[in-house]
Every structure is written in structure tokens, then in C-alpha cells.
Amino acid sequence: MTNTAEPAVTAPASPGELAGAGRREQTRARYPDAEGYAERDGVRIFWERYGDGEPAVLLLPTWSIVHSRSWKMQIPYLARHFRVVTFDGRGNGRSDRPAGAEANSTDEFAADALAVLDATGTERATLVGVSCAALWGTILAANHPERVDGIVYIGPAVRLAAGYPERDTHPFDEPLDTDEGWAKYNSHYWTRDYLGFLEFFFAKCINEPHSTKQIEDCIGWALETSPETLADTTRGIGVPRGENFRAMCARVRCPTLVIHGDRDEIRPLAQGEALAEATGGELVTLEGAGHIPNSRDPVRLNLLLRDFMSPPPPRRWTRAACRPKRALYISSPIGLGHARRDVAIAQELRRLRHDLEIDWLAQHPVTEVLEAHGERIHPASAQLARESAHIQSEAREHELNVFDAFRRMDEILVANFMVFHDLVRDEQYDLWIGDEAWELDYFLHENPELKSAAYVWLSDFVGWLPMGQGGEREAFLTGDYNAEMLEQIARYPRVRDRSLFVGDPEDIVAGRFGAGLPSIREWTEQYFGFTGYITGFDPSTVADREALRAALGYGAAEPVCIVTVGGSGVGEPLLARVIESYPEAKRLVPGLRMIVVAGPRIDPDTLPTADGLEIRPYVHDLYRHLAACDLAIVQGGLTTTMELTATRRPFIYFPLEHHFEQNLHVRHRLERYGAGRRMDYRDSPPGAIAAAIAEEIGREVDYRPVATDGATRAAELIAELL
């Protein structure tokens, strides 16, 4: 295998330009239960509260370069166990920006924290802070011990030990002759090139490989304040106090935990060691980590926080010989195709292992299919953050940059992995099956010590691919994501006990994972087993089309067109346009019966109507209607198009714009099977769609046969692990 430790991928744009490319607010994994302002001396401080449990945790603001969204990876998990309060530090977010050093001193930040506790009705809390938050957290704990249960310091910025000389030698408020390195940490430089400073600074903060998204986030948050305001908060940290900081540490009586990366390029580990000693606390060193592990290593950080605040109680334990055989199945909620094939695999697994119990960790719309088949959905599923809702929020008119949508789903993926983690920590399973369960696969490789069962990964595509309109930026980012995945699997091949590709080797696209990276097909053949395609139904049950049409209420001679866009909810514009084509299509095809299936995430009442048109909500076993129709009009998703290919029905498909999987992976597979007519939404007005319907309906097809034993082959490969 090609060595991927140093992928030959060069960033075409600065991190600041990347951050500026997607500044809109992304979907949160959890929204606050309450929000408001605490006001002190005319300065308003914005706060949010999540959950109502006890004990409470106050997530402190760090230096005003970022605001409280920097805690997005912690909030959903902690809020399932505790009462969580956050606030935007003065100078950023929705809090005010008072001018001058005195108005931004450490005492002011500490007083803001106390005011937020009062405003939220929080009597006591554990304080958690990154970097400069160590200063105001210590002041609050020393002066108000009755309000503080404990403190967690992350990468604390405290001068109890020497800092980095190259940083400390440059004066902050004097013009410098150089702009190199830490000379950028200078108020005059900030007014000239604030973005240049942010790019430099956050590259130092988050120096772990493959950290593009975390750096972009931080730069985006930092752009919500000004260099002048940030300079005031910097000067405020230097405002003299009456008490020596070391003496103040000695007055901290609550338990303390210091978490510090040994590759922190902002504050050396020695400063964290000194703070742990000064407060009588515990030190946890994160080897290989930088300054912001709450962003880059959120799973480990979340578990450290929970265990510090409330160690999990002893669990019930069952002797291994007495445990039933149990599997936990995690099926991607983005669309319905995964659900149908996963149910088929589960049914085959039970046939091979009669004593196997299967639980599902799943969310809507997958649960629609599971409930219809009588599958057991684990109660923990109710705690999952909604992935399909996020994908829908990222879509525009028949357009979805699915790669960007995935990147912007990061906090949802962390939140859902934490749900999985707590479940498998408390309950024993012999087997985990993840069908494109991205959060499970990624964070198990990042935290391989958490693996406690056999694990199977399934996917019907391999490799993030750039779309042409994404330019060099997208090519760089997809290559970086692929490189990280390759490195993970090379370093920890034991995490996946089976990697299964739902298809055949020829279904894999040609090309490479990125510049200097391996061939996608050759690498996949080395690391994956192949199941053949899994239709999710027995084709023999729909082989008699005449009987099937009669059972579904379709006339023997009437031309039937089914229009569906699957379960993701992003296809409403396509449905509307096809509906608009119906009058002309009916003129061209006399007697045409068109049935539009809205699916589980589109309200049928929001769609336009036409005389003779039928609009139906979610239809269970839609594959039967597709097998019976004379033509189908669909999006470019793999499941529906391959169901039509398997039942040898003519169809027209409209891939979502900028959706790399539909336009590249799925298109490649359909062309291999000789199936379907591809049309472009932007170039297809209703009249063109009507003409295509007239040309395609009832056409004889000559597709390559689709495997009928894919679920059985997959189950046999999985069952070996039991």
C-alpha cells in the first residue's frame, strides 16, 4: 500500500478563505432550553442553558477570540447527564464589546461568570475552561468557593512556569520590523492583517494533522469580533491585580483537573503541570495533542469531563457464558435505502444464527422501515441528533453539496457517537454493524481502546470525491479526508473486523483518493469483502408483473409512472417540476397515470396538484410499485435506481447537483449496468420532462442482471464473527 503518512496534498487556499466559504450557521446537535442576558454595569452577557439535571457545569469562555459555540462538541453529551450553562465572553458572540483594558480585565470575566450563575438560577457548578479561562475560573473558585464544585483546566494559560521564548519576546503594543512567526501577535499587525493573524494563531492552536474543519470553525468565530476588541481583551488580561495568582491558586479548595496536550504550541505542558501542583489537582497529559482538545479530540475530552464530575456507577455484569448473542445495528438515516438492505441482512443473520438478538440504534426515517418489519429499536435511539434534518437544511433547489454537508455535521456525529458509547458501555453486545455509520467508524479509529465487540463496516461507495465546480478547495479537502481515513485503517486494521462493499469490484470508480494517494479500486479490493448488490427484497416476489399490477390496482394496459425522491426530504423541487410536466405528459401519453410519492419527510399538502394526478405520503414496500410501473422518475440515489435496475424497469434519474455520490459513484455503477436515462435538473423544464416521459415509458430495457443473493452473502460474512 502507498505510504499515506505524508499525503501529497497542497492546500490551494488559506484557512481563512476556507472559513469564509461557509460562514452560515450550521445545524446544532442540540439547541438550548433557555437563553438570555446577564447585565453588569451596563454590559450585557449572553448565556444559554441546556438541560435541567444536577450537578451543573459552567463552560467558561476563553479569550474573546471565540465564543460559546466553541463548546459545541461537549454540550450535547454533557447536557444528557448534567445541567449545562455557557456564555459568550465579553467581546464576542452575542455579548457586548466594552472598550478599554479595564472593562475586559480578568476580574470582569470572573464577575460575568458569577452573574451568569445567578441569572440561570445555578447555585453551584463545576467550571470548565480552555486557556485564559483558567484565570477567571480560579478567581471565581477562590473568592466564591460556595459556588464551585470543581474546576477542569484545559491547556491553561497561566504563568506559573515559563512560556515559549519565541512568543514572549515580542511586545504587544509596539510596532515591529517583522511580521514573521509570533511577531503576528501584535496589535499593530492585527489592524493591518487580522485574518493573517487568525490563520497563524489557529494553526498553532490546532496543530494535529487533518484539522481543516476545526481551524475553519475557529477562524469563523474569530471573525465575529474585531481586532480592536480583541486587543482590548488582551490588554485586560495584563491589568494588575492585588493578589498574586499563585497565592490565589492556594485558596482553591475544590477538586481540580488539568488536561494538557504535550504538543501544545500555545502554552507548554509545564504550565499545566505547575497549575495542577499549585491547586493540588490531578494532571492528565494528552500525548500528541495540541491546545484545543475539546475540538480535536472531543470523545476523550467528553469522557474525562463526565468522569470528573460524576463517575459512572458500577454496572450489572453477566458472566460471558450466560450472555445471549446480541448484535447492535446502526443504519445511516440519510435516506431509506440503507434500512431496507439492513433489514434484509438482519433477517438472513437470524436464519444463520437462530439465537441472535438484534437491537437497532436508529432514527427517522429508518425507524419507519424498522417498525414496519417488527424490528426492535433501542430506547437510546431517542437521544440521537437528527442527521437527515441537517442534510435537508443544507439542500437548495435540487442541489446538495453532500461533502460540505457532511463536514458541517461534525457536532451531530460527535453527539451520536457519544450516545452509542454510553449504550455499549452499559450493555454487552457481541457484534456491532455499522452501515455507513460515519460517526461510529471515525471515532472508533480515533479512540481504538473503546472497541469492545466485533465490528462490521458496510458501504456502497468508497472515497470522498471532488466535484468540478468545487475547484481546488474541494479537491484539497476531499483528499485530506481520504488521507486521514487511509492512515486510520493502516494504523488500526483491528478496528474493523469486516469491511463489506455492497456491490462488486467493478462498481468502484476509477481514479485515486487524491494526489499522491492510492488507487480507489485497488485499495478497496485489498481491504474490503464484496457482497454483490443488496436489493433489500426478493425479486421473485415481484416477477409476475401482471399479478403484481392487479394486486396494486393498476390496469393491465394503463401506462403508470411512479415519481419518488426517497426518504431524505431534499427532493421537493424535483417533485414539483415533474408535477408541472404532467398535463403535457398526459397529452403525449394518453391515459397516463402518474403517482407521486412524497416520502416520510415531505408533506404532500405542500406539493402542487394537477387533474388526475395522485399524491401519496410514505408508501411501505415502494419497491413493489416500482416493479409494477411502466416508468419511474427518481433522484440519483443508489437504492431506488438499483431497485429499478433489478426489476428491469425504465427510469429517468436526476442526480442532485454537487452531490458527488449521485453524480460520480452512482452514475458509474448505473452506466456499468446500462441502466436509466440521466437528466440534468437545471436543463430540464417541464416540457422536456414530458417529452422524456413519452420517449421512455414502457421501453424495453437490456440491463445487466443484478445479484439476488447479496443479503445472504453479507450475512454469511458477518455471521463468521459470531
PDB file of C-alpha atoms in Angstrom, residues 243-510:
ATOM      1  CA  GLU A 243      -3.244  39.271  44.651  1.00  0.00           C
ATOM      2  CA  ASN A 244      -0.524  37.061  43.217  1.00  0.00           C
ATOM      3  CA  PHE A 245      -2.007  34.310  41.020  1.00  0.00           C
ATOM      4  CA  ARG A 246      -0.051  31.553  42.768  1.00  0.00           C
ATOM      5  CA  ALA A 247      -1.439  32.713  46.117  1.00  0.00           C
ATOM      6  CA  MET A 248      -4.921  32.650  44.642  1.00  0.00           C
ATOM      7  CA  CYS A 249      -4.387  29.053  43.464  1.00  0.00           C
ATOM      8  CA  ALA A 250      -3.563  28.131  47.055  1.00  0.00           C
ATOM      9  CA  ARG A 251      -7.035  29.356  48.070  1.00  0.00           C
ATOM     10  CA  VAL A 252      -8.789  26.964  45.666  1.00  0.00           C
ATOM     11  CA  ARG A 253     -10.287  24.232  47.833  1.00  0.00           C
ATOM     12  CA  CYS A 254     -12.403  22.321  45.306  1.00  0.00           C
ATOM     13  CA  PRO A 255     -11.138  19.322  43.283  1.00  0.00           C
ATOM     14  CA  THR A 256      -9.249  20.315  40.130  1.00  0.00           C
ATOM     15  CA  LEU A 257      -8.259  18.514  36.951  1.00  0.00           C
ATOM     16  CA  VAL A 258      -5.715  19.826  34.452  1.00  0.00           C
ATOM     17  CA  ILE A 259      -5.822  18.455  30.895  1.00  0.00           C
ATOM     18  CA  HIS A 260      -2.883  19.470  28.727  1.00  0.00           C
ATOM     19  CA  GLY A 261      -1.525  18.323  25.374  1.00  0.00           C
ATOM     20  CA  ASP A 262       2.171  17.642  25.244  1.00  0.00           C
ATOM     21  CA  ARG A 263       2.323  19.224  21.763  1.00  0.00           C
ATOM     22  CA  ASP A 264       0.521  22.398  22.788  1.00  0.00           C
ATOM     23  CA  GLU A 265       2.270  25.198  20.855  1.00  0.00           C
ATOM     24  CA  ILE A 266       0.396  27.967  22.662  1.00  0.00           C
ATOM     25  CA  ARG A 267       1.084  27.044  26.283  1.00  0.00           C
ATOM     26  CA  PRO A 268       3.756  24.489  27.222  1.00  0.00           C
ATOM     27  CA  LEU A 269       2.847  21.441  29.256  1.00  0.00           C
ATOM     28  CA  ALA A 270       4.993  22.784  32.093  1.00  0.00           C
ATOM     29  CA  GLN A 271       2.364  25.446  32.765  1.00  0.00           C
ATOM     30  CA  GLY A 272      -0.349  22.826  33.156  1.00  0.00           C
ATOM     31  CA  GLU A 273       1.897  20.765  35.426  1.00  0.00           C
ATOM     32  CA  ALA A 274       2.549  23.823  37.590  1.00  0.00           C
ATOM     33  CA  LEU A 275      -1.163  24.630  37.868  1.00  0.00           C
ATOM     34  CA  ALA A 276      -2.002  21.070  38.913  1.00  0.00           C
ATOM     35  CA  GLU A 277       0.643  21.320  41.621  1.00  0.00           C
ATOM     36  CA  ALA A 278      -0.478  24.782  42.748  1.00  0.00           C
ATOM     37  CA  THR A 279      -4.130  23.718  43.129  1.00  0.00           C
ATOM     38  CA  GLY A 280      -3.428  20.225  44.444  1.00  0.00           C
ATOM     39  CA  GLY A 281      -5.145  18.745  41.401  1.00  0.00           C
ATOM     40  CA  GLU A 282      -4.726  15.857  39.011  1.00  0.00           C
ATOM     41  CA  LEU A 283      -2.916  16.179  35.670  1.00  0.00           C
ATOM     42  CA  VAL A 284      -3.938  14.293  32.540  1.00  0.00           C
ATOM     43  CA  THR A 285      -1.432  14.584  29.705  1.00  0.00           C
ATOM     44  CA  LEU A 286      -2.772  14.077  26.192  1.00  0.00           C
ATOM     45  CA  GLU A 287       0.186  12.832  24.200  1.00  0.00           C
ATOM     46  CA  GLY A 288       0.293  14.134  20.657  1.00  0.00           C
ATOM     47  CA  ALA A 289      -2.451  16.706  21.333  1.00  0.00           C
ATOM     48  CA  GLY A 290      -2.383  20.459  20.818  1.00  0.00           C
ATOM     49  CA  HIS A 291      -4.040  23.391  22.574  1.00  0.00           C
ATOM     50  CA  ILE A 292      -7.760  22.730  21.927  1.00  0.00           C
ATOM     51  CA  PRO A 293      -8.515  19.030  22.554  1.00  0.00           C
ATOM     52  CA  ASN A 294     -12.182  19.795  23.183  1.00  0.00           C
ATOM     53  CA  SER A 295     -12.359  20.453  19.442  1.00  0.00           C
ATOM     54  CA  ARG A 296      -9.839  17.952  18.048  1.00  0.00           C
ATOM     55  CA  ASP A 297     -10.296  15.042  20.487  1.00  0.00           C
ATOM     56  CA  PRO A 298     -13.866  15.563  21.681  1.00  0.00           C
ATOM     57  CA  VAL A 299     -14.662  11.968  22.649  1.00  0.00           C
ATOM     58  CA  ARG A 300     -11.722  11.655  25.026  1.00  0.00           C
ATOM     59  CA  LEU A 301     -12.387  15.125  26.438  1.00  0.00           C
ATOM     60  CA  ASN A 302     -16.093  14.398  26.967  1.00  0.00           C
ATOM     61  CA  LEU A 303     -15.341  11.199  28.861  1.00  0.00           C
ATOM     62  CA  LEU A 304     -12.757  12.931  31.054  1.00  0.00           C
ATOM     63  CA  LEU A 305     -15.261  15.656  31.919  1.00  0.00           C
ATOM     64  CA  ARG A 306     -18.054  13.248  32.748  1.00  0.00           C
ATOM     65  CA  ASP A 307     -15.856  11.013  34.867  1.00  0.00           C
ATOM     66  CA  PHE A 308     -14.507  14.021  36.776  1.00  0.00           C
ATOM     67  CA  MET A 309     -17.969  15.361  37.537  1.00  0.00           C
ATOM     68  CA  SER A 310     -19.828  12.130  38.098  1.00  0.00           C
ATOM     69  CA  PRO A 311     -18.005   8.812  37.730  1.00  0.00           C
ATOM     70  CA  PRO A 312     -20.353   6.185  36.263  1.00  0.00           C
ATOM     71  CA  PRO A 313     -21.829   3.882  38.919  1.00  0.00           C
ATOM     72  CA  PRO A 314     -20.964   0.166  38.937  1.00  0.00           C
ATOM     73  CA  ARG A 315     -22.879  -1.646  36.229  1.00  0.00           C
ATOM     74  CA  ARG A 316     -24.562  -5.014  36.242  1.00  0.00           C
ATOM     75  CA  TRP A 317     -22.264  -7.666  34.859  1.00  0.00           C
ATOM     76  CA  THR A 318     -23.197 -11.012  33.307  1.00  0.00           C
ATOM     77  CA  ARG A 319     -20.763 -13.886  33.004  1.00  0.00           C
ATOM     78  CA  ALA A 320     -19.713 -14.351  29.396  1.00  0.00           C
ATOM     79  CA  ALA A 321     -21.099 -17.901  29.188  1.00  0.00           C
ATOM     80  CA  CYS A 322     -24.513 -16.683  30.332  1.00  0.00           C
ATOM     81  CA  ARG A 323     -24.886 -13.830  27.880  1.00  0.00           C
ATOM     82  CA  PRO A 324     -27.246 -14.155  24.912  1.00  0.00           C
ATOM     83  CA  LYS A 325     -25.834 -13.494  21.463  1.00  0.00           C
ATOM     84  CA  ARG A 326     -26.573  -9.846  20.741  1.00  0.00           C
ATOM     85  CA  ALA A 327     -25.877  -7.504  17.848  1.00  0.00           C
ATOM     86  CA  LEU A 328     -26.306  -3.747  17.671  1.00  0.00           C
ATOM     87  CA  TYR A 329     -27.144  -2.464  14.187  1.00  0.00           C
ATOM     88  CA  ILE A 330     -26.511   1.196  13.283  1.00  0.00           C
ATOM     89  CA  SER A 331     -28.075   2.156   9.951  1.00  0.00           C
ATOM     90  CA  SER A 332     -27.456   5.530   8.297  1.00  0.00           C
ATOM     91  CA  PRO A 333     -30.578   7.720   8.424  1.00  0.00           C
ATOM     92  CA  ILE A 334     -29.685   9.656   5.281  1.00  0.00           C
ATOM     93  CA  GLY A 335     -32.327   8.150   3.002  1.00  0.00           C
ATOM     94  CA  LEU A 336     -34.208   4.882   3.276  1.00  0.00           C
ATOM     95  CA  GLY A 337     -32.040   2.606   1.158  1.00  0.00           C
ATOM     96  CA  HIS A 338     -29.755   1.568   3.980  1.00  0.00           C
ATOM     97  CA  ALA A 339     -32.724   0.494   6.078  1.00  0.00           C
ATOM     98  CA  ARG A 340     -34.170  -1.900   3.513  1.00  0.00           C
ATOM     99  CA  ARG A 341     -30.911  -3.670   2.822  1.00  0.00           C
ATOM    100  CA  ASP A 342     -30.043  -3.762   6.524  1.00  0.00           C
ATOM    101  CA  VAL A 343     -33.356  -5.408   7.388  1.00  0.00           C
ATOM    102  CA  ALA A 344     -32.660  -7.998   4.691  1.00  0.00           C
ATOM    103  CA  ILE A 345     -29.210  -8.679   6.180  1.00  0.00           C
ATOM    104  CA  ALA A 346     -30.666  -8.912   9.683  1.00  0.00           C
ATOM    105  CA  GLN A 347     -33.247 -11.442   8.546  1.00  0.00           C
ATOM    106  CA  GLU A 348     -30.534 -13.565   6.947  1.00  0.00           C
ATOM    107  CA  LEU A 349     -28.401 -13.319  10.091  1.00  0.00           C
ATOM    108  CA  ARG A 350     -31.259 -14.678  12.173  1.00  0.00           C
ATOM    109  CA  ARG A 351     -31.660 -17.531   9.733  1.00  0.00           C
ATOM    110  CA  LEU A 352     -27.998 -18.429  10.208  1.00  0.00           C
ATOM    111  CA  ARG A 353     -27.935 -17.743  13.990  1.00  0.00           C
ATOM    112  CA  HIS A 354     -31.356 -18.511  15.429  1.00  0.00           C
ATOM    113  CA  ASP A 355     -30.364 -17.349  18.897  1.00  0.00           C
ATOM    114  CA  LEU A 356     -29.167 -13.916  17.767  1.00  0.00           C
ATOM    115  CA  GLU A 357     -30.881 -10.858  19.273  1.00  0.00           C
ATOM    116  CA  ILE A 358     -30.622  -7.666  17.207  1.00  0.00           C
ATOM    117  CA  ASP A 359     -31.143  -4.156  18.559  1.00  0.00           C
ATOM    118  CA  TRP A 360     -31.212  -1.101  16.321  1.00  0.00           C
ATOM    119  CA  LEU A 361     -29.738   2.300  17.116  1.00  0.00           C
ATOM    120  CA  ALA A 362     -31.631   4.281  14.525  1.00  0.00           C
ATOM    121  CA  GLN A 363     -33.582   7.440  13.816  1.00  0.00           C
ATOM    122  CA  HIS A 364     -36.221   8.716  11.423  1.00  0.00           C
ATOM    123  CA  PRO A 365     -36.750   7.869   8.591  1.00  0.00           C
ATOM    124  CA  VAL A 366     -35.006   4.494   9.126  1.00  0.00           C
ATOM    125  CA  THR A 367     -37.349   3.759  12.023  1.00  0.00           C
ATOM    126  CA  GLU A 368     -40.318   3.823   9.617  1.00  0.00           C
ATOM    127  CA  VAL A 369     -38.930   0.772   7.837  1.00  0.00           C
ATOM    128  CA  LEU A 370     -37.799  -0.974  11.018  1.00  0.00           C
ATOM    129  CA  GLU A 371     -41.169  -0.589  12.714  1.00  0.00           C
ATOM    130  CA  ALA A 372     -42.936  -1.920   9.636  1.00  0.00           C
ATOM    131  CA  HIS A 373     -40.781  -5.058   9.854  1.00  0.00           C
ATOM    132  CA  GLY A 374     -41.237  -5.519  13.597  1.00  0.00           C
ATOM    133  CA  GLU A 375     -37.599  -4.788  14.446  1.00  0.00           C
ATOM    134  CA  ARG A 376     -36.588  -3.727  17.981  1.00  0.00           C
ATOM    135  CA  ILE A 377     -35.436  -0.107  18.142  1.00  0.00           C
ATOM    136  CA  HIS A 378     -33.314   0.510  21.216  1.00  0.00           C
ATOM    137  CA  PRO A 379     -34.743   3.238  23.506  1.00  0.00           C
ATOM    138  CA  ALA A 380     -31.393   5.077  23.356  1.00  0.00           C
ATOM    139  CA  SER A 381     -32.302   5.952  19.764  1.00  0.00           C
ATOM    140  CA  ALA A 382     -34.468   8.763  21.119  1.00  0.00           C
ATOM    141  CA  GLN A 383     -31.279  10.567  22.186  1.00  0.00           C
ATOM    142  CA  LEU A 384     -29.795  10.716  18.684  1.00  0.00           C
ATOM    143  CA  ALA A 385     -29.388  14.082  16.962  1.00  0.00           C
ATOM    144  CA  ARG A 386     -31.231  14.253  13.644  1.00  0.00           C
ATOM    145  CA  GLU A 387     -28.856  13.708  10.729  1.00  0.00           C
ATOM    146  CA  SER A 388     -31.494  13.702   7.991  1.00  0.00           C
ATOM    147  CA  ALA A 389     -32.880  17.042   9.189  1.00  0.00           C
ATOM    148  CA  HIS A 390     -29.384  18.513   8.908  1.00  0.00           C
ATOM    149  CA  ILE A 391     -28.960  17.181   5.374  1.00  0.00           C
ATOM    150  CA  GLN A 392     -32.308  18.670   4.404  1.00  0.00           C
ATOM    151  CA  SER A 393     -31.302  22.039   5.870  1.00  0.00           C
ATOM    152  CA  GLU A 394     -28.161  22.043   3.712  1.00  0.00           C
ATOM    153  CA  ALA A 395     -30.043  21.493   0.447  1.00  0.00           C
ATOM    154  CA  ARG A 396     -31.011  24.156  -2.026  1.00  0.00           C
ATOM    155  CA  GLU A 397     -33.204  23.782  -5.101  1.00  0.00           C
ATOM    156  CA  HIS A 398     -32.253  20.279  -6.259  1.00  0.00           C
ATOM    157  CA  GLU A 399     -28.722  20.914  -5.042  1.00  0.00           C
ATOM    158  CA  LEU A 400     -26.818  19.378  -2.168  1.00  0.00           C
ATOM    159  CA  ASN A 401     -23.088  19.604  -1.656  1.00  0.00           C
ATOM    160  CA  VAL A 402     -23.113  16.409   0.342  1.00  0.00           C
ATOM    161  CA  PHE A 403     -19.430  16.597   1.225  1.00  0.00           C
ATOM    162  CA  ASP A 404     -19.782  20.072   2.726  1.00  0.00           C
ATOM    163  CA  ALA A 405     -22.969  18.945   4.456  1.00  0.00           C
ATOM    164  CA  PHE A 406     -21.070  16.043   5.986  1.00  0.00           C
ATOM    165  CA  ARG A 407     -18.269  18.311   7.214  1.00  0.00           C
ATOM    166  CA  ARG A 408     -20.811  20.667   8.764  1.00  0.00           C
ATOM    167  CA  MET A 409     -22.470  17.761  10.559  1.00  0.00           C
ATOM    168  CA  ASP A 410     -19.452  17.279  12.831  1.00  0.00           C
ATOM    169  CA  GLU A 411     -21.109  18.128  16.144  1.00  0.00           C
ATOM    170  CA  ILE A 412     -24.060  15.860  15.297  1.00  0.00           C
ATOM    171  CA  LEU A 413     -21.674  12.995  14.595  1.00  0.00           C
ATOM    172  CA  VAL A 414     -19.880  13.517  17.919  1.00  0.00           C
ATOM    173  CA  ALA A 415     -23.186  13.689  19.799  1.00  0.00           C
ATOM    174  CA  ASN A 416     -24.423  10.473  18.198  1.00  0.00           C
ATOM    175  CA  PHE A 417     -21.185   8.627  18.831  1.00  0.00           C
ATOM    176  CA  MET A 418     -21.482   9.541  22.499  1.00  0.00           C
ATOM    177  CA  VAL A 419     -24.975   8.008  22.546  1.00  0.00           C
ATOM    178  CA  PHE A 420     -23.500   4.851  21.062  1.00  0.00           C
ATOM    179  CA  HIS A 421     -20.622   4.904  23.544  1.00  0.00           C
ATOM    180  CA  ASP A 422     -22.861   5.126  26.596  1.00  0.00           C
ATOM    181  CA  LEU A 423     -25.107   2.376  25.269  1.00  0.00           C
ATOM    182  CA  VAL A 424     -22.349  -0.166  24.618  1.00  0.00           C
ATOM    183  CA  ARG A 425     -20.600   0.756  27.859  1.00  0.00           C
ATOM    184  CA  ASP A 426     -23.725  -0.175  29.808  1.00  0.00           C
ATOM    185  CA  GLU A 427     -24.889  -3.161  27.734  1.00  0.00           C
ATOM    186  CA  GLN A 428     -22.878  -6.063  26.310  1.00  0.00           C
ATOM    187  CA  TYR A 429     -23.012  -6.855  22.603  1.00  0.00           C
ATOM    188  CA  ASP A 430     -21.096  -9.469  20.636  1.00  0.00           C
ATOM    189  CA  LEU A 431     -21.269  -7.552  17.387  1.00  0.00           C
ATOM    190  CA  TRP A 432     -21.668  -4.012  16.095  1.00  0.00           C
ATOM    191  CA  ILE A 433     -22.781  -3.488  12.491  1.00  0.00           C
ATOM    192  CA  GLY A 434     -22.475  -0.001  11.019  1.00  0.00           C
ATOM    193  CA  ASP A 435     -23.986   0.678   7.608  1.00  0.00           C
ATOM    194  CA  GLU A 436     -22.318   3.970   6.653  1.00  0.00           C
ATOM    195  CA  ALA A 437     -22.380   4.879  10.346  1.00  0.00           C
ATOM    196  CA  TRP A 438     -19.689   7.505   9.850  1.00  0.00           C
ATOM    197  CA  GLU A 439     -19.543   8.634  13.447  1.00  0.00           C
ATOM    198  CA  LEU A 440     -19.010   5.086  14.683  1.00  0.00           C
ATOM    199  CA  ASP A 441     -16.223   4.319  12.234  1.00  0.00           C
ATOM    200  CA  TYR A 442     -14.346   7.585  12.615  1.00  0.00           C
ATOM    201  CA  PHE A 443     -14.350   7.854  16.381  1.00  0.00           C
ATOM    202  CA  LEU A 444     -13.561   4.186  16.927  1.00  0.00           C
ATOM    203  CA  HIS A 445     -10.439   4.686  14.861  1.00  0.00           C
ATOM    204  CA  GLU A 446      -9.659   7.858  16.817  1.00  0.00           C
ATOM    205  CA  ASN A 447     -10.280   6.035  20.112  1.00  0.00           C
ATOM    206  CA  PRO A 448      -9.489   2.366  19.364  1.00  0.00           C
ATOM    207  CA  GLU A 449      -9.378   1.482  23.068  1.00  0.00           C
ATOM    208  CA  LEU A 450     -13.178   1.909  23.139  1.00  0.00           C
ATOM    209  CA  LYS A 451     -13.764  -1.091  20.889  1.00  0.00           C
ATOM    210  CA  SER A 452     -15.303  -3.919  22.949  1.00  0.00           C
ATOM    211  CA  ALA A 453     -17.075  -6.064  20.337  1.00  0.00           C
ATOM    212  CA  ALA A 454     -16.608  -7.380  16.828  1.00  0.00           C
ATOM    213  CA  TYR A 455     -17.290  -4.591  14.351  1.00  0.00           C
ATOM    214  CA  VAL A 456     -18.509  -4.697  10.741  1.00  0.00           C
ATOM    215  CA  TRP A 457     -18.465  -1.687   8.413  1.00  0.00           C
ATOM    216  CA  LEU A 458     -20.688  -1.605   5.301  1.00  0.00           C
ATOM    217  CA  SER A 459     -20.706   0.931   2.498  1.00  0.00           C
ATOM    218  CA  ASP A 460     -21.797   1.170  -1.122  1.00  0.00           C
ATOM    219  CA  PHE A 461     -19.128   3.725  -2.048  1.00  0.00           C
ATOM    220  CA  VAL A 462     -15.528   4.334  -1.039  1.00  0.00           C
ATOM    221  CA  GLY A 463     -13.812   7.694  -1.258  1.00  0.00           C
ATOM    222  CA  TRP A 464     -14.866  11.317  -0.982  1.00  0.00           C
ATOM    223  CA  LEU A 465     -14.609  12.766  -4.497  1.00  0.00           C
ATOM    224  CA  PRO A 466     -14.445  16.419  -5.544  1.00  0.00           C
ATOM    225  CA  MET A 467     -16.966  17.865  -7.966  1.00  0.00           C
ATOM    226  CA  GLY A 468     -15.586  20.085 -10.694  1.00  0.00           C
ATOM    227  CA  GLN A 469     -17.452  23.186  -9.525  1.00  0.00           C
ATOM    228  CA  GLY A 470     -15.801  22.842  -6.114  1.00  0.00           C
ATOM    229  CA  GLY A 471     -12.435  23.682  -7.647  1.00  0.00           C
ATOM    230  CA  GLU A 472      -9.082  23.268  -5.927  1.00  0.00           C
ATOM    231  CA  ARG A 473     -10.594  23.859  -2.493  1.00  0.00           C
ATOM    232  CA  GLU A 474     -12.829  20.808  -2.692  1.00  0.00           C
ATOM    233  CA  ALA A 475     -10.108  18.675  -4.261  1.00  0.00           C
ATOM    234  CA  PHE A 476      -7.796  19.528  -1.367  1.00  0.00           C
ATOM    235  CA  LEU A 477     -10.396  18.888   1.325  1.00  0.00           C
ATOM    236  CA  THR A 478     -11.669  15.573  -0.060  1.00  0.00           C
ATOM    237  CA  GLY A 479      -8.087  14.387  -0.470  1.00  0.00           C
ATOM    238  CA  ASP A 480      -7.320  15.352   3.116  1.00  0.00           C
ATOM    239  CA  TYR A 481     -10.361  13.462   4.433  1.00  0.00           C
ATOM    240  CA  ASN A 482      -9.445  10.405   2.365  1.00  0.00           C
ATOM    241  CA  ALA A 483      -5.826  10.543   3.553  1.00  0.00           C
ATOM    242  CA  GLU A 484      -6.942  10.546   7.180  1.00  0.00           C
ATOM    243  CA  MET A 485      -9.176   7.521   6.585  1.00  0.00           C
ATOM    244  CA  LEU A 486      -6.357   5.618   4.893  1.00  0.00           C
ATOM    245  CA  GLU A 487      -3.994   6.413   7.743  1.00  0.00           C
ATOM    246  CA  GLN A 488      -6.532   5.303  10.348  1.00  0.00           C
ATOM    247  CA  ILE A 489      -7.056   1.919   8.729  1.00  0.00           C
ATOM    248  CA  ALA A 490      -3.339   1.377   8.121  1.00  0.00           C
ATOM    249  CA  ARG A 491      -2.591   2.180  11.768  1.00  0.00           C
ATOM    250  CA  TYR A 492      -5.500   0.281  13.327  1.00  0.00           C
ATOM    251  CA  PRO A 493      -6.641  -2.517  10.998  1.00  0.00           C
ATOM    252  CA  ARG A 494      -8.018  -4.360  14.036  1.00  0.00           C
ATOM    253  CA  VAL A 495     -10.844  -1.829  14.498  1.00  0.00           C
ATOM    254  CA  ARG A 496     -12.835  -3.173  11.535  1.00  0.00           C
ATOM    255  CA  ASP A 497     -13.207  -6.938  11.748  1.00  0.00           C
ATOM    256  CA  ARG A 498     -15.002  -6.867   8.386  1.00  0.00           C
ATOM    257  CA  SER A 499     -15.272  -4.164   5.747  1.00  0.00           C
ATOM    258  CA  LEU A 500     -18.006  -5.019   3.252  1.00  0.00           C
ATOM    259  CA  PHE A 501     -18.654  -3.259  -0.037  1.00  0.00           C
ATOM    260  CA  VAL A 502     -22.266  -3.512  -1.176  1.00  0.00           C
ATOM    261  CA  GLY A 503     -21.510  -4.327  -4.781  1.00  0.00           C
ATOM    262  CA  ASP A 504     -18.775  -5.786  -6.934  1.00  0.00           C
ATOM    263  CA  PRO A 505     -15.223  -4.578  -7.593  1.00  0.00           C
ATOM    264  CA  GLU A 506     -16.306  -3.228 -10.991  1.00  0.00           C
ATOM    265  CA  ASP A 507     -18.794  -0.926  -9.223  1.00  0.00           C
ATOM    266  CA  ILE A 508     -15.926   1.044  -7.700  1.00  0.00           C
ATOM    267  CA  VAL A 509     -14.974   4.224  -9.521  1.00  0.00           C
ATOM    268  CA  ALA A 510     -11.620   4.554 -11.219  1.00  0.00           C
TER     269      ALA A 510
END
